[in-house]
C-alpha atoms as one frame of an Amber mdcrd trajectory, in Angstrom:
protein
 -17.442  70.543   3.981 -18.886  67.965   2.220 -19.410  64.222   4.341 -17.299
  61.728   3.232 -18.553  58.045   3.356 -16.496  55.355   4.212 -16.619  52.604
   1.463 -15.217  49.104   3.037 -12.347  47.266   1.403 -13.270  43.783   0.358
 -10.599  41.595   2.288  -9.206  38.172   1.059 -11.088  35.442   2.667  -9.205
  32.586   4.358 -10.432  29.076   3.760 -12.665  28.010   6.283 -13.527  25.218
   8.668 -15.307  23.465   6.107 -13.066  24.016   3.166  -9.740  22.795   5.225
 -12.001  19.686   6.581 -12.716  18.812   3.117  -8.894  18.975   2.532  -7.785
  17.059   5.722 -10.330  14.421   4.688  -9.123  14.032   1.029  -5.409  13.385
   2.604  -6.596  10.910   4.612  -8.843   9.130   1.579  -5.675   9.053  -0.232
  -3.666   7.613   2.727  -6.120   4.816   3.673  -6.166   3.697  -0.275  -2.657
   3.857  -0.612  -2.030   1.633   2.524  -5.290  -0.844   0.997  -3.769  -0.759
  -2.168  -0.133  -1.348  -1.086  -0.431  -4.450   1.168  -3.263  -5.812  -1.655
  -0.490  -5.636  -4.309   2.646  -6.620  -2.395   0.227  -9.725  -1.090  -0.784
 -10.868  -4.379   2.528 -10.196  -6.241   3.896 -12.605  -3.854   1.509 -15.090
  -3.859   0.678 -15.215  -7.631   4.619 -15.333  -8.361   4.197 -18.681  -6.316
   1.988 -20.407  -8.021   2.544 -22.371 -11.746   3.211 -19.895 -14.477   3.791
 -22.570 -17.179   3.268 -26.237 -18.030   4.463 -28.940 -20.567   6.433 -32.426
 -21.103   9.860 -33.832 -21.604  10.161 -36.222 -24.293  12.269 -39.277 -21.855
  12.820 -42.744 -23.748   9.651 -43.861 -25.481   7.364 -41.791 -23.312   6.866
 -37.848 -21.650   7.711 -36.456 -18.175   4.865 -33.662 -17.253   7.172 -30.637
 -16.124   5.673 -27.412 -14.382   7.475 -24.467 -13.484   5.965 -21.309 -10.854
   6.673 -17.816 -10.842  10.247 -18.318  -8.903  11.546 -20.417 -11.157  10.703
 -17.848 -14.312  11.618 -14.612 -12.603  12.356 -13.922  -9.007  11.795 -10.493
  -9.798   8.217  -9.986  -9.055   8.555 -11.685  -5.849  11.579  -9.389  -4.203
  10.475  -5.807  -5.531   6.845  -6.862  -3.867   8.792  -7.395  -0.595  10.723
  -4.000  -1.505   7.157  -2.369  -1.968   6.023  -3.588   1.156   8.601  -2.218
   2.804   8.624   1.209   1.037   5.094   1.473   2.007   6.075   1.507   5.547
   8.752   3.466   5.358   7.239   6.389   3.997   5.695   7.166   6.822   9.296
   6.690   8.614  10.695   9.895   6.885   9.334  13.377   6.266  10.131  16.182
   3.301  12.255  15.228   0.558  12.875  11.302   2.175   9.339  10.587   1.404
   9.070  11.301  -2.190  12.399   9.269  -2.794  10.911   6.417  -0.795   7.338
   7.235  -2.456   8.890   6.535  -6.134  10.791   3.657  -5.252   7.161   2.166
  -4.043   6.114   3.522  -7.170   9.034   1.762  -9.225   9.030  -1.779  -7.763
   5.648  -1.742  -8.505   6.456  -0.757 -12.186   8.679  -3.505 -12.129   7.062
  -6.204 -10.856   4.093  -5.690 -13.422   6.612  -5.755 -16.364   9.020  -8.794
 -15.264   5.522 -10.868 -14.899   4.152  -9.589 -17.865   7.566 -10.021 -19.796
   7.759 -14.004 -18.245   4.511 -14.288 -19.118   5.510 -15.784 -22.291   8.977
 -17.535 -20.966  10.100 -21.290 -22.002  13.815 -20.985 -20.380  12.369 -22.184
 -17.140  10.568 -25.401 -18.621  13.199 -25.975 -21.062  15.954 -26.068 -18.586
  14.139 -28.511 -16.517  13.695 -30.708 -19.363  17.427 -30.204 -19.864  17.659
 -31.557 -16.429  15.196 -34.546 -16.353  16.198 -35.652 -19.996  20.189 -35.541
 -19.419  20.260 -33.702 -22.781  21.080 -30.012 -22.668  19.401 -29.755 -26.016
  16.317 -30.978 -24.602  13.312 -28.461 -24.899   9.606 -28.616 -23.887   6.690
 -29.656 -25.676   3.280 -29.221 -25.566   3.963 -25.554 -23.624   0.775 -24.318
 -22.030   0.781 -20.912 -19.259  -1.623 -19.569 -17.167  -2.735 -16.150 -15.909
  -0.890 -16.196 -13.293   1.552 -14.320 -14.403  -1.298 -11.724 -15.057  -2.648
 -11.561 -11.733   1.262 -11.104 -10.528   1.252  -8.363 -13.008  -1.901  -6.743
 -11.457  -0.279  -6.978  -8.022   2.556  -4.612  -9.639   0.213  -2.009 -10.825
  -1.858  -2.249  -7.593   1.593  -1.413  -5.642   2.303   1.500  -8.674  -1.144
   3.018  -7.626   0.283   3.365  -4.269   3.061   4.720  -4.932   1.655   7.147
  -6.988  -0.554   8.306  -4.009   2.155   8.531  -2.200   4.269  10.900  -4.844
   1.200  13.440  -4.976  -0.382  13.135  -1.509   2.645  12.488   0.802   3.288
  15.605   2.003   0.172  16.013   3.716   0.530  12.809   5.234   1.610  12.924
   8.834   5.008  10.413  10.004   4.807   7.589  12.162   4.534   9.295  16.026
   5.761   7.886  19.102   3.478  10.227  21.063   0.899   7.997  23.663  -1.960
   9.484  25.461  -2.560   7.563  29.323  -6.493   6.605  28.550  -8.571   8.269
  31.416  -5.804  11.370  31.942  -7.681  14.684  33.288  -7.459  17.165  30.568
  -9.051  20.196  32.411  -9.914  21.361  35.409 -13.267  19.985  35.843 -11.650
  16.380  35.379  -9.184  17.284  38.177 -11.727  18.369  40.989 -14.956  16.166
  40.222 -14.241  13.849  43.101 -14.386  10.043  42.087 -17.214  10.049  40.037
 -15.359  12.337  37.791 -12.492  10.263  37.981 -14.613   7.541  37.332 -16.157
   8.879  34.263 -12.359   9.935  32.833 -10.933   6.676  33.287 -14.155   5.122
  31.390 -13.712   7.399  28.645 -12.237   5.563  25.441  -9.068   8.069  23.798
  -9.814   9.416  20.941  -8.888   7.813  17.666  -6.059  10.544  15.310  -7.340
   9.436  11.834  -4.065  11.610  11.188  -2.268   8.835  12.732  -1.055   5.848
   9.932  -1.531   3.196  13.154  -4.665   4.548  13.653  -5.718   4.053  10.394
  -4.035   0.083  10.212  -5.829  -0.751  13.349  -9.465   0.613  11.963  -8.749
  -1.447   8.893  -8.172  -4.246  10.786 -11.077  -3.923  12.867 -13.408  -3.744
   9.612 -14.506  -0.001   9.976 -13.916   3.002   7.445 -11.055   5.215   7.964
 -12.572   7.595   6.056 -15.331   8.493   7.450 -15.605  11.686   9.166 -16.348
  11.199  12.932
C-alpha cells in the first residue's frame, strides 16, 4: 500500500487583534469628530444668526434713519434647526438600531437646512424694508443704500458643519455605543489578589484612577473638555 500524505486545508483567517483595533479606533475617530463638529456648528449657527445680516437707511422727512437688521429678524430658521441639531446630536446616542439613523438624518437635515435658509437670506431686503415701513409710517417705504455682510455665510458654514455630523452619524452610528448608565466604585477589588493584600493592597486599589471607556460618548465629552485627544490609542 502506497503512504498517503496528508495535505492541510488552508482555513479562513479571522481578523485579528490588530485589524479589529484598527476598526474600533476608526469608530471612535468618527465619533469624536462628529461630536467636535456638531456642537462647532450648532454654536456658530446660533451665534452668527445673531449678529447683523444687513444694513441701510430710511428716507424720514428731509433726512435718513440708519436701519440694521440680524439674522432673527431675516430668518429664524437657522437659529431653531441649530438648536434641533444640537439636540439630535445628543440623542443619537439615546437610541440604538433603526432610532439612530432616523435621529442621525434629522441631524443631518437641520443642518441642510440651516445652510440653505442663511444662504437663501443672504440676499433678503423684506427685513430692512419692513422696518423702514415701520420707522417711516409709510408701508411703501423701502430701504436704501442696502449693504450685507458674511454673516449670513458663516451661519451657512455652521449648517454644513452640523450636515458633516450628521453624515458621520448616518455611516458610522452603528458602531457607536449608547449612552450607559453603568458606574464603576473607583478603588473596587477586581481579583483575588486585590481582595487578600491586606491594607497596602487596599491602599494601592483605592489609589488606582478607573479606567477611561473611549467607547463611552461621556468619556469622550469629558476628554474634550479636559483638552486631551480622544483618539488616541492608550
Amino acid at each position: 500500500m502506497g503512504c498517503v500524505s496528508a495535505v492541510p486545508v488552508p482555513q479562513p483567517r479571522t481578523a485579528g487583534p490588530a485589524a479589529t483595533a484598527r476598526s474600533g479606533g476608526g469608530g471612535r475617530r468618527a465619533l469624536a469628530a462628529a461630536l467636535l463638529l456638531g456642537a462647532a456648528g450648532a454654536a456658530v449657527a446660533l451665534i452668527a444668526s445673531g449678529q447683523i445680516w444687513a444694513e441701510g437707511t430710511a428716507a424720514v422727512g428731509g433726512g435718513s434713519v440708519p436701519l440694521d437688521a440680524d439674522g432673527r429678524d431675516v430668518t429664524g430658521v437657522p437659529a431653531a434647526l441649530g438648536i434641533v441639531g444640537l439636540a439630535a446630536l445628543v440623542a443619537v446616542f439615546a437610541v440604538r438600531g433603526a432610532g439612530r439613523l432616523l435621529v442621525a438624518a434629522l441631524l443631518a437635515l437641520s443642518g441642510a437646512g440651516a445652510a440653505v435658509a442663511a444662504f437663501l437670506g443672504a440676499s433678503d431686503s423684506a427685513a430692512l424694508d419692513e422696518k423702514a415701513a415701520k420707522t417711516t409710517g409709510d408701508s411703501a417705504a423701502t430701504v436704501d443704500a442696502l449693504t450685507h455682510t458674511a454673516w449670513p455665510y458663516v451661519t451657512a458654514v455652521g449648517g454644513v458643519l452640523i450636515l458633516l455630523a450628521g453624515a458621520l452619524a448616518l455611516l458610522y452610528g452603528r458602531r457607536w455605543p449608547g449612552m450607559s448608565g453603568r458606574y464603576e466604585r473607583p478603588g473596587a477589588p477586581t481579583g483575588a489578589g486585590g481582595s487578600g493584600g491586606g491594607p497596602g493592597g487596599r491602599g494601592r486599589a483605592a489609589r488606582t484612577a478607573p479606567a477611561v471607556d473611549p467607547d463611552r460618548p461621556e468619556d469622550l465629552w469629558k476628554a474634550l473638555d479636559r483638552g486631551e485627544d480622544p483618539t488616541r490609542e492608550s
